[in-house]
């Protein structure tokens, strides 16, 4: 019998998740059905429980429902509890069990770390700058700090939000927060977690931001490099967009559902060719 999974979002028609998980399943010859479901903005929980009642085993969750997904879980991973958001839902134990308790995790941060390592980026003892203080950034801080960087600075247009975020994670490592004016380079790794790339804009950053052999990472991606990545390349940084993070976080979800980890490289290449 085919096991059912889905991605919830609003909108969700643009999601690459069905193609990614279909490719994963074909690669390891697994029998799953993965679809996209556009949940009503005012009834995500209802959409989720209807999916479960129809035999759904698990789901990915994208904007704007990650916080609502967090609230409906019976059990949460440590990193999901830290993030205050969930992008991966699992029902029971994915077998014939009648257990319908919901387990929630966030795989965004571990997806980012896996992608950085795939590109050979050294995180231990690195000086890291993360731009932004929204949900996307909150979801990646715990896995980044787990790698043992020398320091991590969260910089945001509203300094108080960055400072509050740093306070929430201070027990995990050397982390601070402040406004963009507090940015004092150089950094070994700069991660853009703001939405400025969507508007073709840049945060206000100094020209001496990057250390020698530094890496610039944008969580956004597209057929062409983002404004942030073009700016970083002009200043000598290695540049990476967020397409690999998308694939790697999906692979972590797939592993949690199916117990097997797919090879992400051919799936990433397939998506890159389709951009």
Short mmCIF file of N, CA and C in Angstrom, two decimals, residues 62-202:
data_model
loop_
_atom_site.label_atom_id
_atom_site.label_comp_id
_atom_site.label_asym_id
_atom_site.label_seq_id
_atom_site.Cartn_x
_atom_site.Cartn_y
_atom_site.Cartn_z
N UNK A 62 5.30 24.60 5.08
CA UNK A 62 5.99 25.83 4.70
C UNK A 62 5.15 27.03 5.12
N UNK A 63 5.63 28.23 4.76
CA UNK A 63 4.93 29.45 5.19
C UNK A 63 3.49 29.44 4.65
N UNK A 64 2.54 29.92 5.46
CA UNK A 64 2.72 30.60 6.76
C UNK A 64 2.34 29.74 7.96
N UNK A 65 2.53 28.42 7.86
CA UNK A 65 1.94 27.52 8.84
C UNK A 65 2.93 26.88 9.82
N UNK A 66 4.20 27.25 9.79
CA UNK A 66 5.18 26.55 10.62
C UNK A 66 4.92 26.71 12.11
N UNK A 67 4.46 27.88 12.53
CA UNK A 67 4.17 28.09 13.95
C UNK A 67 2.90 27.33 14.36
N UNK A 68 1.90 27.27 13.47
CA UNK A 68 0.70 26.50 13.78
C UNK A 68 1.01 25.01 13.86
N UNK A 69 1.89 24.54 12.99
CA UNK A 69 2.31 23.14 13.04
C UNK A 69 2.98 22.84 14.38
N UNK A 70 3.78 23.77 14.85
CA UNK A 70 4.44 23.64 16.15
C UNK A 70 3.41 23.42 17.26
N UNK A 71 2.33 24.16 17.21
CA UNK A 71 1.35 24.13 18.28
C UNK A 71 0.51 22.86 18.31
N UNK A 72 0.38 22.17 17.18
CA UNK A 72 -0.47 20.97 17.19
C UNK A 72 0.29 19.69 17.52
N UNK A 73 1.61 19.78 17.73
CA UNK A 73 2.41 18.58 17.99
C UNK A 73 2.28 18.10 19.43
N UNK A 74 2.27 16.78 19.59
CA UNK A 74 2.30 16.17 20.91
C UNK A 74 3.73 16.11 21.45
N UNK A 75 4.70 15.89 20.55
CA UNK A 75 6.10 15.79 20.91
C UNK A 75 6.91 16.60 19.92
N UNK A 76 7.96 17.26 20.41
CA UNK A 76 8.80 18.10 19.56
C UNK A 76 10.27 17.71 19.71
N UNK A 77 11.02 17.82 18.64
CA UNK A 77 12.47 17.68 18.74
C UNK A 77 13.03 18.87 19.51
N UNK A 78 14.24 18.72 20.04
CA UNK A 78 14.86 19.82 20.77
C UNK A 78 15.04 21.03 19.88
N UNK A 79 15.45 20.79 18.61
CA UNK A 79 15.69 21.94 17.73
C UNK A 79 14.39 22.61 17.32
N UNK A 80 13.31 21.85 17.20
CA UNK A 80 12.01 22.46 16.90
C UNK A 80 11.53 23.30 18.07
N UNK A 81 11.74 22.78 19.29
CA UNK A 81 11.33 23.53 20.47
C UNK A 81 12.09 24.84 20.55
N UNK A 82 13.37 24.81 20.22
CA UNK A 82 14.19 26.02 20.20
C UNK A 82 13.69 27.00 19.14
N UNK A 83 13.36 26.48 17.97
CA UNK A 83 12.96 27.33 16.85
C UNK A 83 11.56 27.89 17.02
N UNK A 84 10.72 27.20 17.78
CA UNK A 84 9.34 27.63 17.91
C UNK A 84 8.54 27.43 16.64
N UNK A 85 9.02 26.54 15.78
CA UNK A 85 8.36 26.29 14.49
C UNK A 85 8.69 24.88 14.03
N UNK A 86 7.83 24.34 13.19
CA UNK A 86 7.97 22.97 12.70
C UNK A 86 7.80 22.96 11.19
N UNK A 87 8.67 22.22 10.49
CA UNK A 87 8.47 22.05 9.04
C UNK A 87 8.31 20.59 8.65
N UNK A 88 8.38 19.69 9.65
CA UNK A 88 8.24 18.26 9.39
C UNK A 88 7.33 17.64 10.44
N UNK A 89 6.25 17.02 9.98
CA UNK A 89 5.29 16.36 10.86
C UNK A 89 5.30 14.86 10.59
N UNK A 90 5.24 14.08 11.66
CA UNK A 90 5.21 12.63 11.55
C UNK A 90 4.05 12.13 12.40
N UNK A 91 3.25 11.23 11.81
CA UNK A 91 2.12 10.65 12.54
C UNK A 91 2.53 9.29 13.07
N UNK A 92 2.41 9.09 14.38
CA UNK A 92 2.69 7.78 14.96
C UNK A 92 4.04 7.25 14.55
N UNK A 93 4.07 5.99 14.13
CA UNK A 93 5.34 5.33 13.81
C UNK A 93 5.46 4.88 12.37
N UNK A 94 4.57 5.43 11.50
CA UNK A 94 4.64 5.12 10.06
C UNK A 94 4.50 3.63 9.74
N UNK A 95 3.75 2.91 10.55
CA UNK A 95 3.48 1.51 10.23
C UNK A 95 1.99 1.25 10.46
N UNK A 96 1.62 0.05 10.82
CA UNK A 96 0.20 -0.26 10.99
C UNK A 96 -0.33 0.18 12.35
N UNK A 97 0.48 0.88 13.09
CA UNK A 97 0.09 1.32 14.44
C UNK A 97 -1.12 2.25 14.37
N UNK A 98 -1.93 2.18 15.42
CA UNK A 98 -3.08 3.09 15.51
C UNK A 98 -2.71 4.38 16.25
N UNK A 99 -1.43 4.51 16.60
CA UNK A 99 -0.96 5.72 17.29
C UNK A 99 -1.10 6.91 16.36
N UNK A 100 -1.81 7.93 16.80
CA UNK A 100 -1.98 9.11 15.97
C UNK A 100 -1.41 10.36 16.66
N UNK A 101 -0.48 10.17 17.58
CA UNK A 101 0.20 11.31 18.15
C UNK A 101 1.13 11.91 17.11
N UNK A 102 1.35 13.21 17.20
CA UNK A 102 2.09 13.93 16.16
C UNK A 102 3.45 14.37 16.71
N UNK A 103 4.49 14.02 15.97
CA UNK A 103 5.85 14.43 16.29
C UNK A 103 6.27 15.52 15.32
N UNK A 104 6.89 16.58 15.83
CA UNK A 104 7.30 17.69 14.98
C UNK A 104 8.78 17.97 15.08
N UNK A 105 9.36 18.31 13.95
CA UNK A 105 10.79 18.66 13.89
C UNK A 105 10.95 19.82 12.92
N UNK A 106 12.09 20.49 12.99
CA UNK A 106 12.47 21.46 11.97
C UNK A 106 13.78 21.01 11.36
N UNK A 107 13.80 20.83 10.06
CA UNK A 107 14.99 20.33 9.37
C UNK A 107 15.72 21.43 8.60
N UNK A 108 15.23 22.67 8.67
CA UNK A 108 15.86 23.75 7.91
C UNK A 108 17.32 23.96 8.31
N UNK A 109 17.57 24.02 9.62
CA UNK A 109 18.92 24.30 10.10
C UNK A 109 19.90 23.20 9.74
N UNK A 110 19.48 21.95 9.94
CA UNK A 110 20.38 20.84 9.61
C UNK A 110 20.58 20.77 8.09
N UNK A 111 19.56 21.19 7.33
CA UNK A 111 19.71 21.25 5.88
C UNK A 111 20.75 22.27 5.47
N UNK A 112 20.74 23.43 6.15
CA UNK A 112 21.75 24.45 5.89
C UNK A 112 23.15 23.94 6.22
N UNK A 113 23.31 23.33 7.38
CA UNK A 113 24.62 22.82 7.80
C UNK A 113 25.12 21.76 6.83
N UNK A 114 24.25 20.84 6.42
CA UNK A 114 24.67 19.81 5.46
C UNK A 114 25.11 20.43 4.14
N UNK A 115 24.40 21.45 3.69
CA UNK A 115 24.76 22.09 2.42
C UNK A 115 26.10 22.81 2.53
N UNK A 116 26.31 23.50 3.64
CA UNK A 116 27.59 24.18 3.85
C UNK A 116 28.74 23.18 3.87
N UNK A 117 28.56 22.07 4.55
CA UNK A 117 29.62 21.05 4.62
C UNK A 117 29.86 20.42 3.25
N UNK A 118 28.77 20.25 2.48
CA UNK A 118 28.93 19.68 1.14
C UNK A 118 29.81 20.57 0.27
N UNK A 119 29.78 21.87 0.54
CA UNK A 119 30.63 22.81 -0.19
C UNK A 119 32.00 23.00 0.47
N UNK A 120 32.29 22.23 1.51
CA UNK A 120 33.59 22.31 2.15
C UNK A 120 33.77 23.48 3.10
N UNK A 121 32.67 24.08 3.56
CA UNK A 121 32.76 25.22 4.48
C UNK A 121 33.02 24.71 5.89
N UNK A 122 34.08 25.19 6.51
CA UNK A 122 34.44 24.80 7.87
C UNK A 122 33.70 25.68 8.87
N UNK A 123 32.91 25.07 9.73
CA UNK A 123 32.11 25.82 10.70
C UNK A 123 32.75 25.89 12.08
N UNK A 124 33.49 24.87 12.45
CA UNK A 124 34.15 24.88 13.75
C UNK A 124 35.17 26.01 13.80
N UNK A 125 35.09 26.82 14.85
CA UNK A 125 36.00 27.95 15.08
C UNK A 125 35.83 29.08 14.05
N UNK A 126 34.79 29.02 13.24
CA UNK A 126 34.56 30.09 12.26
C UNK A 126 33.89 31.28 12.93
N UNK A 127 34.12 32.45 12.37
CA UNK A 127 33.42 33.65 12.80
C UNK A 127 32.26 33.85 11.83
N UNK A 128 31.03 33.72 12.35
CA UNK A 128 29.84 33.68 11.51
C UNK A 128 28.97 34.91 11.76
N UNK A 129 28.47 35.48 10.67
CA UNK A 129 27.49 36.56 10.72
C UNK A 129 26.21 36.06 10.07
N UNK A 130 25.09 36.19 10.77
CA UNK A 130 23.79 35.84 10.22
C UNK A 130 22.94 37.10 10.13
N UNK A 131 22.45 37.41 8.95
CA UNK A 131 21.67 38.61 8.71
C UNK A 131 20.18 38.29 8.80
N UNK A 132 19.47 39.05 9.64
CA UNK A 132 18.04 38.83 9.82
C UNK A 132 17.75 38.24 11.19
N UNK A 133 16.50 38.38 11.63
CA UNK A 133 16.12 37.85 12.94
C UNK A 133 14.71 37.27 12.91
N UNK A 134 14.26 36.86 11.74
CA UNK A 134 12.94 36.27 11.61
C UNK A 134 12.96 34.77 11.82
N UNK A 135 11.85 34.12 11.44
CA UNK A 135 11.72 32.69 11.65
C UNK A 135 12.76 31.86 10.92
N UNK A 136 13.16 32.29 9.73
CA UNK A 136 14.16 31.53 8.97
C UNK A 136 15.48 31.47 9.72
N UNK A 137 15.85 32.59 10.34
CA UNK A 137 17.10 32.64 11.10
C UNK A 137 16.97 31.85 12.39
N UNK A 138 15.88 32.04 13.08
CA UNK A 138 15.69 31.32 14.35
C UNK A 138 15.83 29.81 14.15
N UNK A 139 15.36 29.31 13.02
CA UNK A 139 15.38 27.88 12.76
C UNK A 139 16.75 27.30 12.48
N UNK A 140 17.75 28.13 12.21
CA UNK A 140 19.08 27.60 11.86
C UNK A 140 20.12 27.82 12.95
N UNK A 141 19.81 28.58 13.99
CA UNK A 141 20.83 28.94 14.97
C UNK A 141 21.31 27.75 15.80
N UNK A 142 20.40 26.89 16.23
CA UNK A 142 20.82 25.75 17.07
C UNK A 142 21.78 24.83 16.32
N UNK A 143 21.48 24.41 15.07
CA UNK A 143 22.43 23.56 14.35
C UNK A 143 23.75 24.26 14.05
N UNK A 144 23.73 25.56 13.77
CA UNK A 144 24.98 26.28 13.54
C UNK A 144 25.83 26.32 14.80
N UNK A 145 25.23 26.64 15.93
CA UNK A 145 25.98 26.70 17.19
C UNK A 145 26.50 25.34 17.61
N UNK A 146 25.79 24.27 17.23
CA UNK A 146 26.23 22.92 17.56
C UNK A 146 27.54 22.56 16.87
N UNK A 147 27.91 23.30 15.82
CA UNK A 147 29.15 23.04 15.10
C UNK A 147 30.36 23.69 15.76
N UNK A 148 30.15 24.47 16.82
CA UNK A 148 31.25 25.06 17.56
C UNK A 148 31.97 26.22 16.89
N UNK A 149 31.23 27.20 16.35
CA UNK A 149 31.92 28.36 15.78
C UNK A 149 32.59 29.19 16.86
N UNK A 150 33.61 29.96 16.46
CA UNK A 150 34.28 30.85 17.42
C UNK A 150 33.30 31.90 17.93
N UNK A 151 32.45 32.40 17.04
CA UNK A 151 31.44 33.39 17.42
C UNK A 151 30.36 33.42 16.37
N UNK A 152 29.18 33.88 16.79
CA UNK A 152 28.08 34.04 15.85
C UNK A 152 27.37 35.35 16.20
N UNK A 153 27.29 36.22 15.22
CA UNK A 153 26.61 37.50 15.40
C UNK A 153 25.35 37.51 14.56
N UNK A 154 24.22 37.80 15.20
CA UNK A 154 22.95 38.01 14.49
C UNK A 154 22.76 39.51 14.33
N UNK A 155 22.64 39.97 13.09
CA UNK A 155 22.45 41.40 12.82
C UNK A 155 21.11 41.61 12.12
N UNK A 156 20.39 42.63 12.56
CA UNK A 156 19.06 42.88 12.02
C UNK A 156 18.80 44.38 11.99
N UNK A 157 17.90 44.79 11.10
CA UNK A 157 17.57 46.21 11.02
C UNK A 157 17.05 46.72 12.36
N UNK A 158 16.23 45.90 13.03
CA UNK A 158 15.78 46.23 14.38
C UNK A 158 16.69 45.51 15.36
N UNK A 159 17.56 46.23 15.99
CA UNK A 159 18.58 45.62 16.86
C UNK A 159 17.96 44.81 17.98
N UNK A 160 16.88 45.28 18.56
CA UNK A 160 16.28 44.61 19.71
C UNK A 160 15.86 43.18 19.37
N UNK A 161 15.38 42.96 18.14
CA UNK A 161 14.98 41.60 17.75
C UNK A 161 16.18 40.68 17.70
N UNK A 162 17.30 41.17 17.17
CA UNK A 162 18.52 40.36 17.10
C UNK A 162 19.07 40.08 18.50
N UNK A 163 19.01 41.09 19.35
CA UNK A 163 19.51 40.92 20.72
C UNK A 163 18.67 39.89 21.48
N UNK A 164 17.35 39.94 21.30
CA UNK A 164 16.46 38.99 21.97
C UNK A 164 16.72 37.57 21.47
N UNK A 165 16.94 37.44 20.16
CA UNK A 165 17.22 36.13 19.58
C UNK A 165 18.52 35.56 20.15
N UNK A 166 19.54 36.39 20.22
CA UNK A 166 20.82 35.94 20.77
C UNK A 166 20.66 35.49 22.22
N UNK A 167 19.86 36.21 22.98
CA UNK A 167 19.63 35.84 24.38
C UNK A 167 18.99 34.46 24.49
N UNK A 168 18.07 34.16 23.60
CA UNK A 168 17.38 32.87 23.62
C UNK A 168 18.31 31.70 23.36
N UNK A 169 19.43 31.95 22.66
CA UNK A 169 20.33 30.86 22.27
C UNK A 169 21.69 30.93 22.97
N UNK A 170 21.83 31.84 23.92
CA UNK A 170 23.14 32.11 24.51
C UNK A 170 23.71 30.91 25.26
N UNK A 171 22.86 30.03 25.74
CA UNK A 171 23.37 28.86 26.47
C UNK A 171 24.01 27.83 25.56
N UNK A 172 23.87 28.00 24.24
CA UNK A 172 24.40 27.02 23.30
C UNK A 172 25.76 27.38 22.73
N UNK A 173 26.22 28.61 22.96
CA UNK A 173 27.52 28.99 22.41
C UNK A 173 27.73 30.48 22.42
N UNK A 174 28.79 30.91 21.76
CA UNK A 174 29.18 32.33 21.71
C UNK A 174 28.34 33.03 20.67
N UNK A 175 27.27 33.71 21.11
CA UNK A 175 26.36 34.38 20.19
C UNK A 175 26.01 35.75 20.73
N UNK A 176 25.90 36.71 19.82
CA UNK A 176 25.50 38.08 20.18
C UNK A 176 24.55 38.59 19.11
N UNK A 177 23.85 39.68 19.42
CA UNK A 177 22.92 40.27 18.47
C UNK A 177 22.99 41.77 18.49
N UNK A 178 22.64 42.40 17.37
CA UNK A 178 22.65 43.85 17.29
C UNK A 178 22.13 44.34 15.97
N UNK A 179 22.18 45.65 15.75
CA UNK A 179 21.76 46.24 14.49
C UNK A 179 22.85 46.09 13.43
N UNK A 180 22.53 46.46 12.21
CA UNK A 180 23.51 46.36 11.13
C UNK A 180 24.72 47.25 11.40
N UNK A 181 24.51 48.31 12.16
CA UNK A 181 25.63 49.21 12.46
C UNK A 181 26.64 48.55 13.41
N UNK A 182 26.23 47.45 14.06
CA UNK A 182 27.13 46.75 14.98
C UNK A 182 28.03 45.75 14.27
N UNK A 183 27.82 45.57 12.98
CA UNK A 183 28.61 44.58 12.23
C UNK A 183 30.04 45.06 12.07
N UNK A 184 30.95 44.24 12.57
CA UNK A 184 32.38 44.58 12.54
C UNK A 184 33.15 43.36 12.05
N UNK A 185 33.49 43.35 10.77
CA UNK A 185 34.17 42.20 10.17
C UNK A 185 35.64 42.15 10.54
N UNK A 186 36.35 41.22 9.96
CA UNK A 186 35.86 40.31 8.92
C UNK A 186 35.23 39.04 9.49
N UNK A 187 34.41 38.38 8.63
CA UNK A 187 33.76 37.12 8.99
C UNK A 187 34.17 36.03 8.00
N UNK A 188 34.19 34.80 8.49
CA UNK A 188 34.51 33.65 7.64
C UNK A 188 33.28 33.19 6.85
N UNK A 189 32.10 33.40 7.43
CA UNK A 189 30.85 32.97 6.80
C UNK A 189 29.79 34.02 7.08
N UNK A 190 29.13 34.49 6.03
CA UNK A 190 28.02 35.43 6.16
C UNK A 190 26.79 34.80 5.52
N UNK A 191 25.73 34.64 6.31
CA UNK A 191 24.50 34.01 5.85
C UNK A 191 23.40 35.06 5.79
N UNK A 192 22.82 35.22 4.62
CA UNK A 192 21.72 36.17 4.46
C UNK A 192 20.40 35.45 4.69
N UNK A 193 19.77 35.72 5.85
CA UNK A 193 18.47 35.15 6.15
C UNK A 193 17.36 36.18 6.09
N UNK A 194 17.65 37.35 5.51
CA UNK A 194 16.63 38.38 5.33
C UNK A 194 15.87 38.12 4.03
N UNK A 195 14.79 38.87 3.84
CA UNK A 195 14.00 38.74 2.61
C UNK A 195 14.41 39.79 1.58
N UNK A 196 15.52 40.50 1.82
CA UNK A 196 15.91 41.58 0.91
C UNK A 196 16.18 41.10 -0.51
N UNK A 197 16.65 39.86 -0.65
CA UNK A 197 16.94 39.34 -1.98
C UNK A 197 15.69 39.27 -2.85
N UNK A 198 14.53 39.03 -2.22
CA UNK A 198 13.28 38.96 -2.98
C UNK A 198 12.95 40.30 -3.63
N UNK A 199 13.38 41.39 -2.99
CA UNK A 199 13.12 42.73 -3.50
C UNK A 199 14.30 43.29 -4.29
N UNK A 200 15.33 42.47 -4.49
CA UNK A 200 16.52 42.93 -5.20
C UNK A 200 17.28 43.99 -4.43
N UNK A 201 17.24 43.90 -3.11
CA UNK A 201 17.86 44.89 -2.25
C UNK A 201 18.96 44.25 -1.41
N UNK A 202 19.71 45.09 -0.71
CA UNK A 202 20.80 44.64 0.15
C UNK A 202 20.66 45.24 1.54
#
